[in-house]
Structures are given as structure tokens and as C-alpha cells.
């Protein structure tokens, strides 16, 4: 062996020894010991992981999988200290080759890396969806809540389709001022795009995300079904961002465009040259408004209906609260919200009891950070265990009870000294900027449905223990498994009220 080869070998061995020594000395948050090369690959729970993390009883836990660091935070203090107070280094978003690169969701600004580009998009979105701006959408939110009633009274058995259409059509109207019907090709296009994201998330981790080099495998290659699926989905995703936005711009040129979110964006551009440079930004903002807005609202409404047929006493209390204000003589308006605090409490409890994303959307660190003497390396994926926090007895006594009254005082008014489930919408600088729009939409939908309908289940429900958990999907976004319910007008004048809403529309 040559002298240079000996030096090279000695240097390599020394480097490996130093790396191993550093690794042993690095004090990561507590976690199970891993295996060589694969680390904790078999330790990370797959089914209902939020429940299993709670059973461990740890405020934070660390995994290392194939060289990737993962930290799960399971206390409000840990989340506040890491994701809020250190948000300057914990606000990145981990990339997904399958979702972003192959299926085209890299065009959605919520998937951008933490950067000036992301901040510019968020600032502009926040300008139109912040709390002070949300009232401009109340009229259309009310209109579509009343359209939903008409659909439910005619074909109640199709309630999942009615909810998805009503919410989707409302968002399209607000974003583009298009009045779409269920059979509209645009409705099908955007729903197919959103469905692609749901399918990718439901599938879990794709091999191409673990071995990114697989992105170069040809679609025709045996076993490359993921490439063929991604190519099919990308057509829908690109259509979501491009087709309605381009259609709106064409209507502007002919003078037929109506005021909406897109027009508000375009009106701030002075000349065509500048517009050309901002087209992709506006397409990302408008397309993301649909994709992010519809799924959260639709899934929460389904969770609400599931809760109503499981906890009829809460529904009875909501009926009484609505009747005291509306007297069964009119449909609700957003102005009634302060007079019906029980309904706000009911919405809070739906969000607290079953958060849609139990582990929260993942963050990623951009630099090494520290917490309680432990090292959180750069590029660590950080989860906030929302489900555990909202089941914390110190924040919510008797957390397994579905009890909207926990948010109300003896006088029936909303309490100011209890924890409101804001974690439902995320953490730190990545908290959902459309949360005010979403809560307004949800309140109006709940108020309208319960003002006129009794919602009843088709079969009994288990409400305790693991039997309860098994009635929800176990993937990243946890929603009720398919269920049936009935919508019965609860007093003789209810049908007339629904018709009056149709006439007003």
C-alpha cells in the first residue's frame, strides 16, 4: 500500500472516530436507542401516533431515522419555548419530493421554505384575511350557508357531497367571483387537485422522500407507479393554480370581472410588465386560498356532525340557545354571534376535542437550537402534539368529555380565563393566516344547520377509549370514518325558513 493511501485511510478512520465521538457527546432530547444505519426506523409509531406519544408521558422525544432528526413536543410549554420563542429558526417547512416536486404542490406558498419569498406571500395573504378584513366575506359566507340548507333538506343522504360543494363554491366565489354549480368542470378540477394532496398525505411516507434519487426513475419503469400517479395529479394541481386565475384575468380585459380576492391583488399592480413578474405569486396566493381553505372547513364540519350525533345533549343545548335569539322566526346572521355564546363554545369544543391534524403541521429548524440543555440539530423536523395539549387536564379538566359549557361562565357568557384551542390552527409564524375566515365560515354553518335541523345518527356510537379512536382515520389528518346521519326539520316552520333563505339568495 502506498504512503498516500495509508494517509488517506488513516484520515478516514480518524474522521469516522471523531464523528462517532461527537455523536455520542451530542445531547439530544430523550428517545429510544436506535439501530446502526436505520436509527429509530421501527420505533416511530404509525397508527394514531399522537395517542402513543401521550402514553410515553414525555414533554419531548427525539428520533433519528436514516440520518434525519425528528422531535415531537407534547407540552404547551415545550411548544411555546421551541416553536414560538425560537421561531426565527423553527419556522421552516420540510420538503416532500412526492408532494412538492413531482405532484406540483411546490407552487403553494404554504409549502415554501422559510424565506423572504414566503414572508412576502404571507404578508399579502394576511392583508386580505386578517381579523379586521374578514368581515368583507360575511355576506357570501351567509349565502352559501343558506344554500347548504337547501341541499340538505332536499337530499340529506348526500350530506358529504353537499358540504364539500357548498364550501368549495363559496371559496371560489370569494377568491374569483365565479358562481359555480356542482357539475361545473372547474369544480371538478379543483376538487381533483385537493384530492391529490389528500391521497399523498393518506399514503404516508413515499420511498422517493426517503431516497430522493428515485425522482429520476422513468415513469414507465416497473414499480414506478408513484411517478405515474404524480404526473396525473400534477395536471390537476397546475390547473388549480392556472386555470381560474387566467380566466379571471380574461374577464378583467373584457370588463366582466367582479370584485373579489383576485381583483384586490391585481388592482395593486400598476403596469403589465410588473403584473407579468407577479403572475406566479398571485396564482400561488389564489390557488392556495382554495386548497387550504376548503379542506379544513369541510373536515371540521364533518367532525361537528359526528359530534352532534354522538353527543345529542350538546345539540339540544345549541337548539335552545338559537331559539332564544331567533324565536324560530328567522335564520341566523353573523351579527347574532355575541348573543349566542353557546354556539361559539360548541365550535371551540369541536376543535379541542378532535383536532384535524393531531400532530400539527411539521416545522423544520434552519439552524441548531437548544432546549433544556438538549441540542436540536439544524434540519430537524419538529412536531407539536396538538392532540395531547388539548387533552391536558391542567388546561381542560375532564378532557375526554365533550363539554362546550367548559368555555362558558355561570351567566352563560364566554369565559376569558380558559384555554381556547388556537393550537388547532398551528404554531408560531406558521399559524394559519386564514383562521379568522375559517372560524367565521364554521360558525355560520353550525348556526344555520342547528337553527332548522335535528341531526340524528343512523347507529349508536362508542365514545370512550380506543373504540373512539378507531372511528377516526389514523393518518396525518384524522377525520371521521364514513358515517350516516339524518337531517330532520325540527319544527313546522323550518322548511319555510329554508325557502326564505333561498329567496333572499
XYZ file of C-alpha atoms in Angstrom:
505
model
C 0.000 0.000 0.000
C 1.377 3.423 -0.943
C 2.154 6.045 1.676
C -0.592 8.332 0.327
C -3.125 5.518 0.567
C -2.112 4.868 4.162
C -2.540 8.572 4.989
C -5.955 8.592 3.288
C -7.090 5.504 5.172
C -5.818 6.854 8.482
C -7.531 10.176 7.872
C -10.840 8.494 7.035
C -10.723 6.336 10.146
C -9.895 9.366 12.278
C -12.805 11.320 10.770
C -15.217 8.471 11.453
C -13.980 8.157 15.034
C -14.340 11.900 15.599
C -17.838 11.879 14.104
C -18.801 8.937 16.298
C -17.356 10.641 19.374
C -19.203 13.876 18.598
C -22.427 11.951 18.053
C -22.083 10.243 21.434
C -21.380 13.543 23.167
C -24.212 15.423 21.494
C -27.061 15.584 23.986
C -30.258 15.136 22.014
C -33.681 15.152 23.699
C -34.535 11.751 25.214
C -35.615 8.989 22.879
C -35.306 5.260 22.263
C -31.875 3.863 21.337
C -31.561 3.290 17.615
C -30.057 0.620 15.401
C -26.999 1.173 13.201
C -27.741 2.993 9.926
C -31.540 2.939 10.223
C -31.729 4.535 13.677
C -35.276 4.559 15.085
C -36.973 3.478 11.865
C -39.025 0.843 13.712
C -39.663 2.968 16.805
C -41.688 5.765 15.209
C -45.391 4.891 15.693
C -47.503 4.776 12.533
C -51.098 4.294 13.735
C -52.542 7.006 15.995
C -49.041 8.206 16.939
C -50.415 11.141 18.967
C -52.011 8.683 21.405
C -48.830 6.632 21.712
C -46.730 9.716 22.399
C -49.102 10.617 25.219
C -48.669 7.166 26.759
C -44.911 7.759 26.876
C -45.576 10.710 29.176
C -42.654 12.766 27.815
C -42.752 16.503 27.156
C -40.437 15.940 24.203
C -38.975 12.931 22.429
C -36.259 12.564 19.802
C -35.944 10.064 16.959
C -33.251 9.646 14.350
C -34.377 7.850 11.198
C -31.922 7.217 8.363
C -29.908 10.244 9.472
C -32.957 12.520 9.793
C -33.733 14.030 13.207
C -37.341 14.231 14.442
C -38.516 15.894 17.657
C -42.090 15.612 18.958
C -43.155 18.210 21.525
C -46.024 17.144 23.777
C -46.493 20.021 26.202
C -47.688 23.575 25.729
C -44.551 24.905 27.435
C -42.202 22.932 25.190
C -44.076 24.071 22.080
C -44.044 27.675 23.265
C -40.332 27.568 24.093
C -39.289 25.912 20.825
C -41.835 26.828 18.141
C -42.844 30.268 19.409
C -39.847 31.742 21.245
C -37.338 30.253 18.799
C -39.500 30.802 15.728
C -36.621 32.526 13.934
C -35.033 29.075 13.482
C -38.061 26.745 13.758
C -40.351 28.145 11.045
C -39.097 26.254 8.026
C -41.230 23.596 6.329
C -39.755 20.189 5.433
C -39.896 19.438 1.737
C -41.517 16.400 0.148
C -40.249 15.200 -3.202
C -43.536 13.424 -3.886
C -45.869 16.210 -2.804
C -43.963 19.302 -3.858
C -41.637 18.375 -6.687
C -43.427 15.555 -8.500
C -47.108 16.371 -7.855
C -46.632 20.123 -8.223
C -47.594 21.372 -4.764
C -44.353 23.367 -4.554
C -46.439 26.139 -6.138
C -48.468 26.532 -2.943
C -46.845 29.232 -0.842
C -47.633 27.435 2.427
C -45.102 24.798 1.345
C -42.323 27.326 0.704
C -39.160 27.255 2.758
C -38.890 29.931 5.443
C -37.520 32.805 3.383
C -38.248 36.323 2.190
C -40.284 34.765 -0.627
C -42.521 33.017 1.907
C -42.797 36.152 4.052
C -43.838 38.254 1.040
C -46.637 35.819 0.173
C -47.832 35.594 3.765
C -47.863 39.373 4.217
C -50.062 39.818 1.167
C -52.403 36.985 2.149
C -52.654 38.266 5.725
C -53.592 41.711 4.439
C -56.821 40.293 2.967
C -57.661 37.608 5.561
C -56.671 39.155 8.891
C -59.360 39.624 11.548
C -60.056 43.231 10.545
C -60.574 42.239 6.898
C -62.658 39.109 7.480
C -65.988 40.941 7.679
C -65.929 41.664 3.933
C -66.667 37.972 3.313
C -69.626 37.615 5.695
C -72.324 38.166 3.068
C -71.071 35.372 0.816
C -70.382 33.084 3.767
C -74.009 33.541 4.836
C -75.310 32.974 1.296
C -73.563 29.628 0.985
C -74.598 28.504 4.466
C -78.199 29.003 3.323
C -77.586 27.197 0.046
C -76.298 24.273 2.086
C -79.614 24.117 3.960
C -81.496 23.836 0.671
C -79.329 20.931 -0.433
C -79.651 19.159 2.912
C -83.441 19.418 3.031
C -83.766 18.006 -0.499
C -81.240 15.134 -0.411
C -79.947 14.800 3.160
C -78.311 11.435 2.494
C -75.796 13.190 0.243
C -74.560 15.486 3.010
C -70.806 14.813 2.462
C -71.077 15.915 -1.179
C -73.265 18.892 -0.251
C -70.787 20.128 2.348
C -67.808 19.786 0.018
C -69.617 21.551 -2.824
C -71.009 24.380 -0.676
C -67.668 25.171 0.935
C -65.757 24.833 -2.331
C -68.207 27.011 -4.260
C -68.088 29.644 -1.520
C -64.287 29.844 -1.632
C -64.300 30.016 -5.449
C -66.836 32.852 -5.273
C -64.772 34.767 -2.713
C -61.458 34.209 -4.492
C -62.579 34.576 -8.138
C -66.227 35.782 -8.024
C -67.300 32.725 -10.055
C -70.740 31.276 -9.271
C -70.127 27.568 -9.904
C -72.664 24.742 -9.878
C -71.878 21.187 -8.723
C -71.451 19.972 -12.307
C -69.120 22.828 -13.313
C -65.819 21.489 -14.787
C -63.907 23.987 -12.653
C -65.399 22.450 -9.529
C -64.232 19.017 -10.648
C -60.756 20.286 -11.497
C -60.039 21.981 -8.184
C -61.515 19.110 -6.192
C -59.308 16.624 -8.046
C -56.305 18.771 -7.149
C -57.214 18.833 -3.455
C -57.934 15.107 -3.579
C -54.398 14.504 -4.852
C -52.942 16.126 -1.740
C -55.262 14.090 0.474
C -54.180 10.849 -1.213
C -50.495 11.682 -0.851
C -50.908 12.503 2.840
C -53.021 9.402 3.495
C -50.377 7.169 1.904
C -47.785 8.206 4.492
C -44.108 8.404 3.565
C -43.201 7.630 -0.032
C -39.922 5.850 -0.739
C -38.920 8.713 -3.023
C -38.980 11.020 0.017
C -36.523 8.713 1.782
C -34.395 8.106 -1.336
C -34.770 11.293 -3.414
C -32.651 9.847 -6.219
C -35.729 7.807 -7.179
C -37.206 11.016 -8.621
C -35.133 10.265 -11.723
C -36.709 6.832 -12.297
C -38.689 6.897 -15.596
C -42.464 6.670 -15.220
C -42.554 3.553 -17.422
C -40.090 1.695 -15.185
C -41.564 -1.322 -13.308
C -42.567 -0.297 -9.784
C -42.643 3.420 -10.644
C -46.386 3.788 -10.074
C -45.622 6.790 -7.858
C -44.231 8.642 -10.888
C -47.308 7.872 -12.981
C -49.651 8.947 -10.189
C -47.670 12.137 -9.626
C -47.802 13.041 -13.325
C -51.584 12.557 -13.329
C -52.023 14.627 -10.160
C -49.746 17.406 -11.400
C -52.169 18.112 -14.250
C -54.902 18.865 -11.700
C -52.594 20.829 -9.397
C -51.294 23.046 -12.204
C -54.893 23.519 -13.322
C -55.881 24.653 -9.824
C -53.274 27.412 -9.866
C -53.507 28.420 -13.531
C -56.994 27.957 -14.999
C -59.260 30.029 -12.692
C -56.625 32.755 -12.355
C -56.187 33.064 -16.126
C -59.964 33.005 -16.626
C -60.359 35.884 -14.194
C -57.685 37.938 -15.965
C -59.507 37.400 -19.270
C -62.738 38.677 -17.708
C -60.903 41.758 -16.485
C -59.847 42.540 -20.045
C -63.469 42.396 -21.226
C -64.780 44.347 -18.247
C -66.836 41.401 -16.948
C -64.807 40.650 -13.824
C -66.403 41.188 -10.410
C -64.730 42.319 -7.174
C -63.051 39.502 -5.231
C -59.743 38.461 -3.656
C -58.100 38.144 -7.082
C -59.235 41.601 -8.168
C -57.860 43.053 -4.928
C -54.472 41.527 -5.737
C -54.467 42.680 -9.352
C -55.633 46.197 -8.556
C -52.407 46.851 -6.701
C -50.315 46.346 -9.853
C -49.647 49.457 -11.902
C -48.488 48.134 -15.277
C -48.478 44.961 -17.378
C -44.733 44.458 -17.051
C -44.942 44.350 -13.274
C -48.011 42.103 -13.482
C -46.108 39.577 -15.585
C -43.463 39.379 -12.859
C -46.121 38.823 -10.169
C -48.390 36.397 -12.007
C -46.937 33.305 -10.344
C -47.196 34.926 -6.923
C -50.875 35.769 -7.454
C -51.585 32.295 -8.860
C -49.994 30.780 -5.751
C -51.992 33.015 -3.413
C -55.344 32.370 -5.097
C -54.845 28.639 -5.636
C -53.651 28.150 -2.073
C -56.669 30.057 -0.752
C -58.863 27.350 -2.268
C -56.738 24.326 -1.382
C -56.033 25.299 2.214
C -59.410 26.864 2.945
C -61.780 24.178 1.760
C -60.218 21.111 3.323
C -60.048 22.498 6.862
C -63.629 23.773 6.796
C -65.101 20.649 5.173
C -63.338 18.283 7.583
C -64.325 20.353 10.621
C -67.979 20.390 9.551
C -67.933 16.607 9.243
C -66.354 16.410 12.703
C -69.105 18.690 14.026
C -71.849 16.464 12.586
C -70.171 13.384 14.055
C -70.136 15.097 17.457
C -73.801 16.085 17.199
C -74.990 12.532 16.628
C -72.676 11.253 19.359
C -73.475 13.885 21.994
C -77.164 14.791 21.487
C -77.282 16.728 24.767
C -74.911 19.329 23.282
C -77.141 19.616 20.230
C -80.215 20.099 22.416
C -78.479 22.914 24.289
C -77.497 24.555 20.988
C -81.096 24.349 19.742
C -82.322 26.087 22.889
C -79.680 28.819 22.622
C -80.590 29.512 18.993
C -84.326 29.528 19.682
C -83.942 32.095 22.464
C -82.448 34.583 19.997
C -84.111 33.639 16.695
C -87.514 32.580 18.093
C -87.743 30.103 15.188
C -88.768 33.054 13.006
C -85.610 33.778 11.046
C -82.247 32.374 10.028
C -79.100 33.461 11.877
C -76.630 36.143 10.833
C -73.048 36.729 11.914
C -74.327 39.667 13.994
C -76.048 37.111 16.254
C -72.739 35.606 17.358
C -72.334 37.661 20.534
C -75.912 36.848 21.545
C -75.394 33.072 21.159
C -72.161 32.334 23.053
C -73.072 28.651 23.400
C -72.577 28.203 19.663
C -69.077 29.672 19.832
C -68.355 27.382 22.778
C -69.648 24.441 20.741
C -67.268 25.282 17.889
C -64.352 25.601 20.321
C -65.173 22.200 21.773
C -65.304 20.522 18.349
C -61.859 21.960 17.612
C -60.490 20.970 21.024
C -61.969 17.505 21.212
C -60.754 16.276 17.806
C -58.096 18.498 16.173
C -57.882 17.620 12.486
C -54.084 17.481 12.439
C -53.314 15.850 15.800
C -49.542 16.253 15.478
C -49.740 19.643 13.792
C -48.101 20.514 10.507
C -44.355 19.836 10.698
C -41.806 22.601 11.115
C -38.089 22.303 10.336
C -35.162 24.007 12.015
C -32.866 26.146 9.882
C -30.070 26.203 12.469
C -29.022 24.320 15.569
C -31.108 25.262 18.587
C -31.164 24.308 22.241
C -33.833 23.466 24.780
C -33.409 22.480 28.432
C -29.771 21.595 27.807
C -30.577 19.419 24.779
C -29.423 20.018 21.218
C -31.946 20.206 18.375
C -29.818 19.955 15.222
C -30.342 22.016 12.093
C -32.841 20.466 9.653
C -34.672 18.678 12.470
C -38.364 18.068 11.766
C -40.392 19.332 14.732
C -43.978 18.317 15.509
C -46.274 19.898 18.092
C -48.586 17.243 19.542
C -51.792 19.279 19.415
C -53.962 16.348 20.477
C -52.033 15.854 23.721
C -52.128 19.566 24.550
C -55.881 19.791 24.047
C -56.309 16.666 26.208
C -54.201 18.143 29.028
C -56.216 18.086 32.260
C -54.412 21.167 33.578
C -55.799 23.128 30.608
C -59.095 21.280 30.109
C -60.487 19.393 33.128
C -62.105 16.081 32.181
C -60.706 16.368 28.639
C -62.435 13.211 27.375
C -65.863 14.766 27.978
C -67.432 16.649 25.097
C -68.493 19.701 27.082
C -69.000 23.056 25.321
C -70.026 24.538 28.668
C -66.371 24.423 29.772
C -65.958 27.677 27.818
C -68.948 29.383 29.492
C -69.335 31.078 32.848
C -72.299 30.794 35.249
C -74.008 33.646 33.392
C -73.714 31.813 30.062
C -71.151 34.258 28.658
C -67.854 33.134 27.173
C -65.139 32.841 29.794
C -61.896 34.750 29.378
C -59.932 32.610 31.841
C -59.980 29.290 29.952
C -57.721 27.957 27.250
C -59.146 28.488 23.751
C -57.909 25.829 21.258
C -55.898 28.137 19.000
C -53.441 25.239 18.532
C -55.989 23.823 16.079
C -54.558 26.306 13.545
C -50.857 25.660 14.100
C -47.938 27.343 15.820
C -45.535 30.237 15.650
C -45.001 32.027 12.380
C -46.675 29.147 10.536
C -50.059 29.564 12.246
C -52.872 29.531 9.666
C -53.367 33.092 8.353
C -56.913 32.236 7.244
C -58.103 31.168 10.694
C -60.461 34.138 11.146
C -62.120 33.424 7.801
C -62.397 29.727 8.705
C -63.954 30.306 12.132
C -66.494 32.773 10.708
C -67.465 30.270 7.998
C -67.760 27.448 10.520
C -69.832 29.481 12.980
C -72.318 30.439 10.275
C -72.587 26.850 9.028
C -73.147 25.469 12.542
C -75.710 28.162 13.321
C -77.708 27.570 10.142
C -77.717 23.773 10.377
C -78.797 23.693 14.022
C -81.291 26.542 13.620
C -83.527 24.354 11.447
C -82.373 20.723 11.697
C -82.162 17.965 14.256
C -79.107 15.904 13.295
C -79.525 12.237 14.175
C -77.276 9.229 13.774
C -78.076 6.015 11.997
C -76.277 3.817 14.544
C -75.032 4.080 18.157
C -71.549 5.478 18.804
C -68.832 4.391 21.207
C -67.459 7.437 22.980
C -64.708 6.157 25.252
C -61.226 4.724 24.980
C -59.628 3.094 21.976
C -63.023 2.268 20.466
C -63.492 6.003 19.978
C -60.091 6.499 18.375
C -60.714 3.705 15.892
C -63.699 5.572 14.461
C -61.303 8.172 13.040
C -58.606 7.782 10.437
C -55.120 7.258 11.845
C -53.133 9.186 9.246
C -51.645 12.676 9.400
C -55.069 14.318 9.013
C -57.521 12.477 11.278
C -61.180 12.689 10.241
C -64.266 10.570 10.967
C -64.520 7.371 9.004
C -67.598 7.388 6.710
C -70.820 7.666 8.688
C -74.510 8.299 8.068
C -76.829 10.832 9.624
C -80.308 12.261 9.142
C -81.332 15.916 8.898
C -84.886 16.390 10.145
C -86.575 19.828 10.172
C -87.172 20.293 13.888
C -90.302 22.475 13.800
C -93.094 23.045 11.236
C -91.832 26.449 10.110
C -88.283 25.205 9.425
C -88.962 24.374 5.775
C -90.371 27.867 5.220
C -87.259 29.411 6.774
C -85.051 27.392 4.438
C -87.105 28.600 1.478
C -86.816 32.188 2.714
C -83.061 31.805 2.645
C -83.301 30.615 -0.950
C -85.450 33.594 -1.903
C -83.013 36.008 -0.262
C -80.213 34.410 -2.274
